[in-house]
Structure formats: C-alpha cells, structure tokens
C-alpha cells in the first residue's frame, strides 16, 4: 500500500491521458498473382480473429512500419474462405487477390523479405504497394461487395495491428499465444493469507529448475528458498517488472541484490520499447510443478500478511513446461536486461511492509482436474474468460480488486450471463484507494439488475479481520475455475503480460465456491443492501472516476 500523496499523484496523472488520431492514406497497385508457400495452421487462423476463421473471410493483420529502410517487407494478411473475385482496397487504389486461393495470405511488394518474417503464404503485388504508417482504412471485397473493413491508427515502428476482439497493436518482439491445454493433473488449491507456506513448498524441494515470473519480488522467505535451490544445483532465475507503479521499493532492491550476490539470475523487463505495459504475472516453475497465483511475491501477498488471494499448485510437467515457454519468450528480447545493469538506472522508494496476522480458515487441498489450460495476456486470456461466461449455465462467481467499467468486455459477458438467468455474484475490494469507485460501480450494476429483473449481485467486501483486503482475481463458472493475475480491465487484458490457468474440475470449483461464500458473508448488510444509494451522489462520483480510469495508462490496482 502506498501513501495518499503518491496515490494522488498517480490519479492526477490519469486525468492527463489523451487520445490518438487517424492519419493519411497510401497507394496500392496491381500485379499478376505470385504466391510463395508459408506455414500457418488452421488453429492459428482461429486465434487471429473472431471473424477471420475457415468459415469467414477477413483482414486479420497489418504490419505497416517495419524497423528497416523504406519499410521493405510490409504486408497485410487476409484470409479467404472461398475462391472468387477478391480485391483489397484503401479507397483510392485496389489490389486483386488470387482467384483460386483459400485460407490466409500475406499481401506484400517484397515477398522475399516478407516470407522471412511471417509464416503465412506470401502474395506479391506491384512495387507501388504501400501501407500508411499514420493509419488508414482497408476494405476486402468479393465481386465488388464489401466483406470486411478495418481501420487502424498510427503505427509505432515494429508494431503489428492484430485483428481480434480489441483490434490491438502487437509490439515488436511479442508473439501472441494460443490457449494451451496441458491435460489432466493433480491440483492443490490454497488461499492467502491462510496458507503462506504453499507457494514456497515446491521451490523448497526443487533440484532441477526454479523460474519466477513476477511483477514485484520483495519476499525474503521466497528469496531464501531460491538461494537454497540454487545451492542444491538447480537453475534458478527471476523476472520482474522494471517500472512498477510506486517505483522499485528499497526492500525489493535489497532482496534482488542478495539474490544476485548468491548466484541467482535476475532479469528486469521494461524500457521505452517494452512489449508490455507491465509485466504483471505471479507464477513459479519448480521442477515439474507450476504455481500460479493472484498475489505478488511480497509480504502482503505470498507472505500472508494482508491480501486475500487465490493460488494453485499444478503437478504436471506439461503445465510447467508451457509456463517455461512463456518465461523464455519474455526474457529473450531486447527489453529485458540484467538486474545488475538496471539497478544503476533507477532510484528506489521507501514503501511500507505489510505485517498483519490472520487465522487459517481455509486449508490447502489436493484435487483431480480433468483439464488444465494455460492462459496469457495479451492474446487469449480475455477471450477465454468471455467464452467461459458465455457457456455458463448455473452460476458465476467473480472476485476482483475492482472493475474498470460496466462496458468492459468481460463485465458485459458476465451481465449477459445473468440476463440469461445464470446466478452471478461479483465481490470487489474495499481497499481505501478503490472503495469509492467500487461502491459506485456496485450500486450502478445492482440498480441495473433490479430494473432488468435478472440475478446479478455486486458487493464491496467487508473483511472483518479475516484478511486485509481482496487482491484475488478469481472466476468460477459452474465446474470451471480461472486463477491468475488477470484484472478485469483493458490494460490488463490487452497490454500487460498476465498469466492464468483454467481448471476444469468440479472439486476445484467447489473449493473456491466455499471460499467465495465465506468471503461474501457480511455482518452489516444483507445481499441486496448495496443496491440502494441515497440521492445517487456516490454513483455519479464513482462513474466519473471509472471513466477516467478507463483511459488510464497505470491503474492503482497494479501497485500491488
């Protein structure tokens, strides 16, 4: 938790955020077809876009501003569901596409360069083919009739425009991942602050490898376990974010200095060309175990000194290996440097260290899961959440520190589930820095539910000494559970690195359903009291704040 002054400074910075603009148009030219083979799977097309699949034709990717002279190799990817008279136009000039081609195709004036940077089949156009770096509108037509249209804004060098639900820019060096199913597994569920030993246990016994993906790393307990694993001969490393909200704490500096001095490798991700707004996951790979958390590696989180969090230990080498693939990707580009290099470039800040003491109300428990899937953001986590919510039949339980807006895509999907008759409950944090906004959004959503007569209830938590505040990001939909670092806002879903796991198990769902039910209880209000706010003043204040945060580059949520 930071000081009021620091939070005020952050909030003031949010008010200054502006919006971008759309720019000029390029020129296209026509040349006879020349297709060069590529290698892209049907599954990759399915993940490119919600409309650009084997049954639909669409523009799915644009790469207009390459980090090379004259943007040689720039391209547009379209996918064609059937043969026909296909054209691509910017409204001024038109490119004819091959009549007999189906599937994805990268349209470019430099096929020999483009084929080295994409796995799609490459189609050569005339040398006048140009994409605008400043943004434009592209239209795909069949027999002169529009089939798809996209508009993109100004392109940062190296970024690719990616057609998905958020139509987002993908930074250079970032590969979007599919949801990866890693099979059945034994899953140990636990919550914090009740069982702080559980995240450390697999590290304490590891002999081969330990890799930590973290937002911040301030835990002396975890650091001791890492050093001991290193001394046993394990390959040990840590990846942290270089620019956490509030800055790098004095405690984190001391912890990371100690790790490096003891031989542990520490990577820092950040800088002007960072692939992520924040590196915000909380996971560990320990031999063939994967630990995925909602909490940071610090006393308030994994230390059990403050926050309500959810965590799982997955005993499955496929899950651990998949997480290592994410870790290897994230440590393997030019935005990642060593702690020894990074520490000379920063000033640290003195931050309070949580020291609460709480009883163990929920003990860890092992279960059998039918399927475990690894989710990541940017890329697939938001889609996975929405898909789960759309499939809900009986019950949805959501625990989040806060919701950015009722219009956020995941929130809309939860409301839609309630409108279908699914019982939906949302529990938000009462932390002092989000209490006002959370009460406002709860009142707004509950009043809407009352007016529409659908079964949705939103409550702001009252810990009553069981823990300090909610920091969990958990979702239970019928017999499926998601646990991880994903906050329900656009920055988290589309610009941060986040990691979560989706677990298909009635046993796991029952465990977290029990935790949720206990946390849902309150001494002050019955279930629907929060629906009514006198005069609507709180609603107005909160919605103004929510509107501001919707455009924020840094949310107070990420301070933990």
XYZ file of C-alpha atoms in Angstrom:
560
model
C 0.000 0.000 0.000
C 1.342 3.413 -0.875
C 0.947 6.783 0.718
C -2.043 9.031 -0.023
C 0.280 11.555 -1.654
C 1.649 9.005 -4.078
C -1.819 7.761 -4.995
C -2.978 11.361 -5.525
C -0.079 11.902 -7.903
C -0.997 8.783 -9.852
C -4.667 9.780 -10.040
C -3.709 13.252 -11.260
C -1.608 11.684 -13.993
C -4.631 9.664 -15.127
C -6.573 12.864 -15.785
C -3.954 13.987 -18.280
C -4.309 10.985 -20.603
C -5.294 11.891 -24.174
C -6.464 10.066 -27.309
C -4.768 9.416 -30.654
C -5.873 10.332 -34.160
C -6.258 8.697 -37.541
C -3.848 9.645 -40.334
C -3.342 9.610 -44.118
C -3.796 7.001 -46.885
C -1.356 5.076 -49.117
C -1.366 3.904 -52.756
C -1.932 0.315 -53.945
C -1.021 -1.236 -57.330
C -1.834 -4.426 -59.196
C 0.383 -7.260 -60.402
C -0.263 -10.817 -61.594
C -0.505 -13.410 -58.811
C 2.663 -14.904 -57.381
C 2.151 -16.961 -54.230
C 5.017 -18.308 -52.170
C 4.397 -21.039 -49.645
C 4.238 -20.401 -45.925
C 3.390 -22.451 -42.885
C 0.392 -21.452 -40.792
C -2.059 -23.782 -39.097
C -5.831 -23.627 -39.021
C -5.615 -23.189 -35.243
C -3.526 -20.059 -35.717
C -6.188 -18.625 -38.014
C -8.848 -19.371 -35.416
C -6.930 -17.318 -32.862
C -6.196 -14.437 -35.217
C -9.736 -13.071 -35.181
C -13.246 -13.824 -34.077
C -14.394 -13.455 -37.705
C -11.360 -14.445 -39.761
C -11.726 -18.227 -39.499
C -12.038 -21.031 -42.020
C -15.720 -20.095 -42.457
C -15.232 -16.336 -42.818
C -13.124 -14.001 -44.919
C -11.432 -11.073 -43.197
C -8.432 -8.782 -42.893
C -6.578 -10.151 -39.882
C -3.177 -8.461 -39.636
C -1.357 -5.328 -40.825
C 2.386 -4.676 -40.480
C 2.926 -1.151 -41.892
C 6.007 0.232 -40.098
C 8.923 -2.178 -40.080
C 12.229 -1.268 -38.390
C 14.028 -1.368 -41.771
C 14.682 1.249 -44.508
C 11.611 2.100 -46.628
C 9.552 -0.446 -44.663
C 10.605 -3.199 -47.055
C 8.635 -6.330 -46.286
C 5.487 -4.590 -45.009
C 2.347 -6.664 -45.505
C -1.386 -7.179 -44.960
C -2.768 -10.606 -44.078
C -6.223 -11.574 -45.287
C -7.924 -14.943 -45.006
C -10.241 -16.066 -47.822
C -12.944 -18.613 -47.083
C -13.642 -19.484 -50.723
C -12.335 -18.821 -54.249
C -13.655 -15.774 -56.067
C -13.060 -12.295 -57.415
C -11.349 -10.856 -54.324
C -9.902 -7.347 -54.037
C -8.250 -5.286 -51.307
C -8.599 -1.506 -51.388
C -7.766 1.590 -49.384
C -10.459 3.597 -51.169
C -8.002 5.046 -53.680
C -6.232 2.067 -55.239
C -7.055 -1.623 -55.428
C -5.109 -4.893 -55.321
C -6.617 -8.000 -56.954
C -6.086 -11.194 -54.983
C -5.624 -14.702 -56.445
C -8.986 -16.136 -57.527
C -8.388 -19.748 -56.568
C -6.751 -19.267 -53.177
C -8.422 -20.146 -49.878
C -7.025 -19.587 -46.403
C -4.602 -16.938 -45.169
C -2.338 -14.920 -47.443
C 0.183 -12.117 -46.792
C -0.061 -9.377 -49.424
C 3.278 -7.597 -49.979
C 5.505 -5.912 -52.545
C 8.615 -7.625 -51.113
C 7.862 -11.361 -50.955
C 11.457 -12.459 -50.441
C 11.694 -10.265 -47.342
C 8.179 -10.891 -46.076
C 8.495 -14.678 -46.171
C 11.297 -14.386 -43.608
C 9.115 -12.578 -41.065
C 5.769 -14.366 -41.407
C 4.584 -17.962 -41.624
C 1.729 -17.093 -43.972
C 1.764 -17.836 -47.710
C 3.036 -14.698 -49.465
C 1.360 -12.982 -52.433
C 3.406 -10.495 -54.454
C 1.915 -7.200 -55.639
C 3.423 -4.392 -57.703
C 6.292 -2.314 -56.307
C 3.955 0.671 -55.700
C 2.189 -1.232 -52.927
C 2.352 0.885 -49.766
C 0.807 0.880 -46.310
C 0.365 4.068 -44.329
C 2.305 4.414 -41.100
C -0.159 7.085 -39.991
C -3.249 4.893 -40.202
C -5.924 4.166 -42.783
C -8.985 2.097 -43.697
C -8.684 -1.131 -45.695
C -11.626 -2.944 -47.310
C -11.841 -6.544 -48.513
C -14.364 -7.104 -51.327
C -15.740 -10.046 -53.303
C -17.325 -9.273 -56.653
C -17.175 -5.609 -55.704
C -19.186 -6.053 -52.494
C -17.665 -5.349 -49.088
C -16.965 -8.440 -46.995
C -14.759 -6.868 -44.311
C -13.377 -3.460 -43.361
C -10.768 -2.424 -40.802
C -9.315 0.905 -39.693
C -6.013 1.225 -37.871
C -4.367 4.249 -36.293
C -0.754 5.424 -36.300
C 1.750 2.564 -36.188
C 4.729 2.642 -33.860
C 7.833 1.228 -35.505
C 7.858 -2.548 -35.266
C 4.252 -2.891 -34.068
C 1.726 -5.101 -35.874
C -2.020 -4.457 -35.980
C -3.803 -7.626 -34.925
C -7.463 -8.327 -35.671
C -9.037 -9.681 -32.525
C -11.762 -8.541 -30.139
C -9.746 -5.475 -29.139
C -8.153 -4.821 -32.570
C -4.856 -4.135 -30.894
C -1.300 -3.271 -31.851
C 1.184 -6.034 -31.138
C 4.634 -4.700 -30.210
C 7.765 -5.858 -31.961
C 9.176 -8.908 -30.225
C 5.837 -10.147 -28.864
C 4.324 -13.393 -30.106
C 0.671 -13.820 -29.189
C -0.037 -17.244 -27.794
C -2.976 -19.584 -28.110
C -4.658 -21.128 -25.092
C -2.671 -24.297 -24.404
C -4.352 -27.364 -22.915
C -1.848 -29.312 -20.821
C -4.023 -32.254 -19.857
C -5.309 -33.684 -16.580
C -3.367 -33.024 -13.398
C -3.293 -33.129 -9.646
C -4.082 -29.597 -8.473
C -3.521 -28.248 -4.981
C -5.741 -25.276 -4.199
C -4.993 -22.749 -1.475
C -5.797 -19.213 -0.462
C -3.902 -16.389 1.165
C -3.322 -15.140 3.802
C -4.417 -18.520 5.210
C -1.605 -20.754 3.878
C 1.541 -18.753 3.017
C 3.718 -21.887 3.031
C 2.063 -23.293 -0.096
C 3.713 -21.072 -2.762
C 7.139 -21.775 -1.232
C 6.827 -25.551 -0.805
C 7.663 -26.642 -4.381
C 10.590 -24.206 -4.501
C 11.954 -25.612 -1.247
C 12.182 -29.112 -2.736
C 13.251 -28.273 -6.318
C 16.517 -29.747 -7.572
C 16.449 -29.048 -11.322
C 14.903 -25.664 -12.092
C 13.089 -22.744 -10.475
C 11.923 -19.765 -12.528
C 9.760 -16.969 -11.106
C 7.595 -14.645 -13.207
C 6.740 -11.619 -11.080
C 5.502 -8.050 -11.050
C 7.496 -7.273 -7.921
C 9.678 -9.544 -5.780
C 10.074 -8.426 -2.172
C 9.788 -11.682 -0.224
C 12.768 -12.648 1.926
C 11.119 -16.017 2.561
C 10.887 -16.787 -1.150
C 14.396 -15.401 -1.722
C 15.828 -17.768 0.899
C 14.135 -20.714 -0.820
C 15.559 -19.626 -4.189
C 19.103 -19.373 -2.848
C 18.813 -22.806 -1.242
C 17.535 -24.274 -4.531
C 20.497 -22.694 -6.316
C 22.842 -24.227 -3.744
C 21.298 -27.647 -4.462
C 22.296 -27.233 -8.108
C 19.002 -26.044 -9.585
C 18.915 -23.489 -12.409
C 17.266 -20.514 -10.669
C 16.141 -17.186 -12.138
C 13.613 -14.401 -11.598
C 11.906 -11.959 -13.991
C 10.398 -8.733 -12.580
C 8.804 -5.605 -13.997
C 11.149 -2.630 -14.230
C 8.578 0.122 -13.715
C 6.009 -0.887 -11.101
C 3.572 1.787 -10.001
C 5.119 3.480 -6.980
C 8.635 2.589 -8.134
C 11.056 -0.112 -7.051
C 10.969 -0.413 -3.270
C 14.018 -0.374 -1.034
C 13.079 -3.864 0.121
C 12.935 -5.196 -3.447
C 16.341 -3.691 -4.187
C 17.815 -5.412 -1.130
C 16.177 -8.741 -1.972
C 17.304 -8.697 -5.612
C 20.817 -7.571 -4.678
C 21.037 -10.534 -2.316
C 19.778 -12.993 -4.931
C 22.349 -11.832 -7.474
C 25.134 -11.949 -4.891
C 24.190 -15.569 -4.144
C 24.301 -16.573 -7.814
C 20.625 -16.312 -8.795
C 19.946 -14.708 -12.190
C 17.558 -11.742 -12.058
C 16.036 -10.273 -15.241
C 14.196 -6.940 -15.458
C 11.664 -6.178 -18.193
C 10.967 -2.560 -19.132
C 12.147 0.488 -21.031
C 10.847 2.572 -23.930
C 10.451 -0.443 -26.243
C 8.892 -2.741 -23.678
C 6.495 -5.279 -25.153
C 4.151 -4.884 -22.184
C 2.648 -2.004 -20.240
C 3.522 -4.031 -17.147
C 4.988 -7.476 -16.598
C 2.291 -8.388 -14.088
C 2.095 -12.209 -13.684
C 2.674 -14.158 -10.482
C 3.882 -17.689 -11.184
C 6.656 -20.156 -10.433
C 8.092 -23.142 -12.268
C 9.696 -25.602 -9.849
C 10.878 -28.837 -11.484
C 7.629 -30.379 -12.817
C 5.367 -28.170 -10.697
C 3.644 -24.972 -11.765
C 2.456 -22.448 -9.176
C 0.034 -19.785 -10.412
C -1.086 -17.013 -8.086
C -3.184 -13.902 -7.896
C -0.720 -12.438 -5.379
C 2.666 -10.770 -5.627
C 5.856 -12.196 -4.164
C 5.886 -9.885 -1.153
C 4.795 -9.984 2.499
C 1.326 -8.601 1.704
C 0.797 -11.323 -0.896
C 2.604 -14.654 -0.713
C 3.775 -13.784 2.792
C 0.220 -13.971 4.128
C 0.416 -10.582 5.827
C -2.531 -8.825 4.170
C -4.301 -9.761 0.933
C -6.992 -12.281 0.108
C -5.559 -14.225 -2.802
C -6.085 -17.479 -4.642
C -3.361 -19.877 -5.725
C -2.865 -23.287 -7.291
C -0.004 -25.756 -7.477
C -0.280 -27.940 -10.573
C 1.682 -31.187 -10.522
C 2.079 -31.635 -14.262
C 5.279 -31.285 -16.281
C 3.358 -30.190 -19.395
C 1.934 -27.220 -17.491
C 5.347 -26.389 -16.043
C 6.960 -26.642 -19.481
C 4.311 -24.425 -21.048
C 4.901 -21.781 -18.384
C 8.614 -22.032 -19.055
C 7.921 -21.356 -22.746
C 6.216 -18.122 -21.680
C 9.103 -17.283 -19.352
C 11.712 -17.980 -22.047
C 9.839 -15.777 -24.538
C 9.560 -12.922 -22.053
C 13.232 -12.985 -21.030
C 14.539 -13.375 -24.568
C 14.193 -9.948 -26.159
C 15.956 -6.602 -26.028
C 13.537 -5.077 -23.493
C 14.910 -7.435 -20.830
C 18.184 -6.654 -19.051
C 20.020 -7.930 -16.006
C 19.268 -6.544 -12.547
C 22.927 -5.556 -12.239
C 22.511 -3.245 -15.253
C 19.059 -1.972 -14.384
C 19.709 -1.114 -10.736
C 22.204 1.601 -11.736
C 19.482 3.444 -13.682
C 16.795 3.770 -11.008
C 16.009 5.463 -7.734
C 14.254 3.345 -5.135
C 11.364 4.370 -2.896
C 10.691 3.590 0.735
C 7.414 1.686 0.997
C 5.585 0.209 3.996
C 5.847 -3.552 4.520
C 2.666 -5.415 5.498
C 2.799 -7.168 8.862
C -0.745 -8.405 9.522
C -1.526 -11.663 11.309
C -4.515 -13.762 10.245
C -6.006 -17.117 11.173
C -6.181 -20.101 8.837
C -9.825 -20.502 7.872
C -9.209 -22.430 4.633
C -6.551 -25.125 4.372
C -4.867 -26.259 1.166
C -6.437 -29.254 -0.540
C -5.477 -31.553 -3.423
C -7.888 -32.408 -6.228
C -8.034 -34.138 -9.587
C -8.543 -31.888 -12.616
C -9.859 -33.194 -15.928
C -8.062 -30.469 -17.864
C -5.684 -27.584 -17.173
C -5.168 -24.786 -19.703
C -2.559 -22.022 -19.622
C -3.905 -18.553 -20.444
C -1.828 -15.481 -21.248
C -2.400 -11.822 -21.978
C -2.078 -10.165 -24.343
C -3.571 -12.741 -26.652
C -6.020 -15.286 -25.286
C -6.928 -14.730 -21.618
C -9.730 -12.231 -22.210
C -11.235 -14.423 -24.935
C -11.081 -17.450 -22.626
C -12.911 -15.589 -19.857
C -15.608 -14.375 -22.239
C -16.024 -17.857 -23.720
C -16.427 -19.330 -20.227
C -19.023 -16.742 -19.284
C -20.960 -17.343 -22.494
C -21.101 -21.054 -21.655
C -22.323 -20.514 -18.073
C -25.477 -22.409 -17.174
C -25.991 -22.161 -13.412
C -23.554 -19.953 -11.507
C -20.811 -17.353 -11.975
C -18.629 -16.174 -9.065
C -16.194 -13.315 -9.692
C -13.628 -11.961 -7.234
C -11.685 -8.877 -8.369
C -9.933 -5.923 -6.701
C -12.072 -3.645 -8.876
C -13.870 -3.407 -12.206
C -12.748 -0.745 -14.654
C -16.146 -0.206 -16.278
C -19.516 -1.908 -16.831
C -18.663 -1.660 -20.536
C -15.505 -3.764 -20.315
C -15.895 -6.866 -22.464
C -15.588 -9.407 -19.635
C -18.007 -7.457 -17.448
C -20.517 -7.284 -20.303
C -20.266 -11.059 -20.725
C -20.984 -11.554 -17.011
C -24.041 -9.308 -17.229
C -25.197 -11.158 -20.343
C -24.964 -14.438 -18.421
C -27.177 -13.002 -15.683
C -29.692 -11.853 -18.286
C -29.881 -15.484 -19.458
C -30.856 -16.457 -15.917
C -27.428 -17.503 -14.603
C -26.847 -16.533 -10.959
C -23.934 -14.045 -10.992
C -22.136 -12.676 -7.937
C -19.235 -10.202 -8.048
C -17.152 -9.429 -4.948
C -14.885 -6.349 -5.041
C -12.227 -4.966 -2.715
C -12.881 -2.393 -0.015
C -9.263 -1.134 -0.132
C -9.196 2.582 0.652
C -7.853 3.517 -2.785
C -10.701 1.764 -4.675
C -13.554 1.727 -2.160
C -15.399 4.735 -3.537
C -15.219 3.608 -7.162
C -16.174 0.042 -6.263
C -19.209 1.155 -4.272
C -20.293 3.313 -7.186
C -19.979 0.591 -9.798
C -21.666 -1.926 -7.474
C -24.610 0.404 -6.921
C -24.890 1.120 -10.645
C -24.784 -2.540 -11.712
C -27.160 -3.642 -8.958
C -29.703 -0.971 -9.846
C -29.498 -2.095 -13.475
C -30.062 -5.696 -12.382
C -33.055 -4.677 -10.271
C -34.528 -2.703 -13.154
C -33.985 -5.605 -15.551
C -35.011 -8.258 -13.026
C -32.009 -10.507 -13.626
C -29.965 -12.404 -10.964
C -26.807 -10.327 -10.594
C -25.436 -9.005 -7.298
C -22.285 -6.936 -6.806
C -20.882 -6.382 -3.345
C -17.944 -4.468 -1.890
C -16.129 -6.730 0.529
C -16.020 -6.410 4.321
C -13.014 -8.475 5.516
C -13.944 -8.308 9.214
C -10.453 -9.353 10.282
C -10.225 -12.439 8.056
C -7.691 -10.668 5.789
C -6.742 -7.102 4.946
C -8.276 -6.631 1.503
C -9.210 -8.527 -1.649
C -6.446 -8.777 -4.222
C -7.588 -12.059 -5.814
C -8.508 -12.327 -9.479
C -10.650 -15.443 -9.467
C -13.537 -16.756 -11.538
C -15.749 -19.808 -11.039
C -18.195 -20.714 -13.800
C -20.140 -23.868 -12.982
C -17.361 -26.510 -12.675
C -14.526 -24.497 -14.230
C -12.176 -22.111 -12.399
C -9.712 -19.457 -13.560
C -6.918 -18.331 -11.213
C -4.206 -15.831 -12.116
C -3.103 -12.229 -12.427
C -5.747 -11.004 -14.906
C -7.569 -7.886 -13.733
C -10.846 -7.104 -15.469
C -9.748 -4.001 -17.351
C -8.481 -3.381 -20.878
C -4.909 -2.559 -19.854
C -4.532 -5.864 -18.060
C -6.222 -7.939 -20.757
C -4.585 -6.310 -23.776
C -1.354 -4.580 -22.793
C 0.074 -6.324 -19.722
C 1.747 -9.690 -19.536
C -0.650 -11.717 -17.429
C -0.729 -15.440 -16.702
C -3.663 -17.536 -15.511
C -4.774 -21.145 -15.553
C -8.194 -22.501 -16.412
C -9.034 -25.657 -14.466
C -11.873 -27.998 -15.361
C -12.690 -29.720 -12.099
C -15.843 -29.882 -10.010
C -13.647 -30.391 -6.928
C -11.581 -27.255 -7.555
C -14.726 -25.230 -8.280
C -16.297 -26.482 -5.049
C -13.213 -25.437 -3.044
C -13.255 -21.879 -4.350
C -17.039 -21.714 -4.179
C -16.706 -22.374 -0.445
C -14.038 -19.665 -0.070
C -16.161 -17.212 -2.034
C -19.262 -17.966 0.038
C -17.382 -17.276 3.272
C -15.950 -14.017 1.931
C -19.349 -12.986 0.570
C -20.874 -13.061 4.041
C -21.142 -9.760 5.888
C -22.345 -8.589 9.267
C -23.522 -5.188 8.097
C -25.707 -5.775 5.050
C -27.917 -8.366 3.505
C -27.199 -9.391 -0.061
C -29.021 -6.531 -1.766
C -28.454 -3.570 0.571
C -25.676 -2.154 -1.604
C -28.205 -1.720 -4.408
C -29.604 1.439 -2.870
C -27.576 4.631 -2.576
C -29.338 7.735 -1.344
C -29.555 10.537 -3.896
C -27.239 8.831 -6.402
C -24.313 11.083 -5.432
C -21.959 8.168 -4.881
C -22.929 6.725 -8.253
C -22.096 9.979 -10.039
C -18.726 10.373 -8.305
C -17.816 6.774 -8.963
C -18.780 6.785 -12.628
C -16.686 9.905 -13.222
C -13.742 8.128 -11.628
C -14.439 4.976 -13.643
C -14.493 6.982 -16.862
C -11.116 8.466 -16.019
C -9.547 5.144 -15.150
C -10.854 3.579 -18.369
C -8.242 5.596 -20.277
C -5.512 5.249 -17.707
C -2.059 4.050 -18.553
C -1.402 2.959 -14.986
C -4.077 1.735 -12.625
C -3.788 1.813 -8.862
C -4.582 -1.908 -8.950
C -1.106 -2.565 -10.295
C 0.600 -1.085 -7.237
C 0.340 -4.493 -5.576
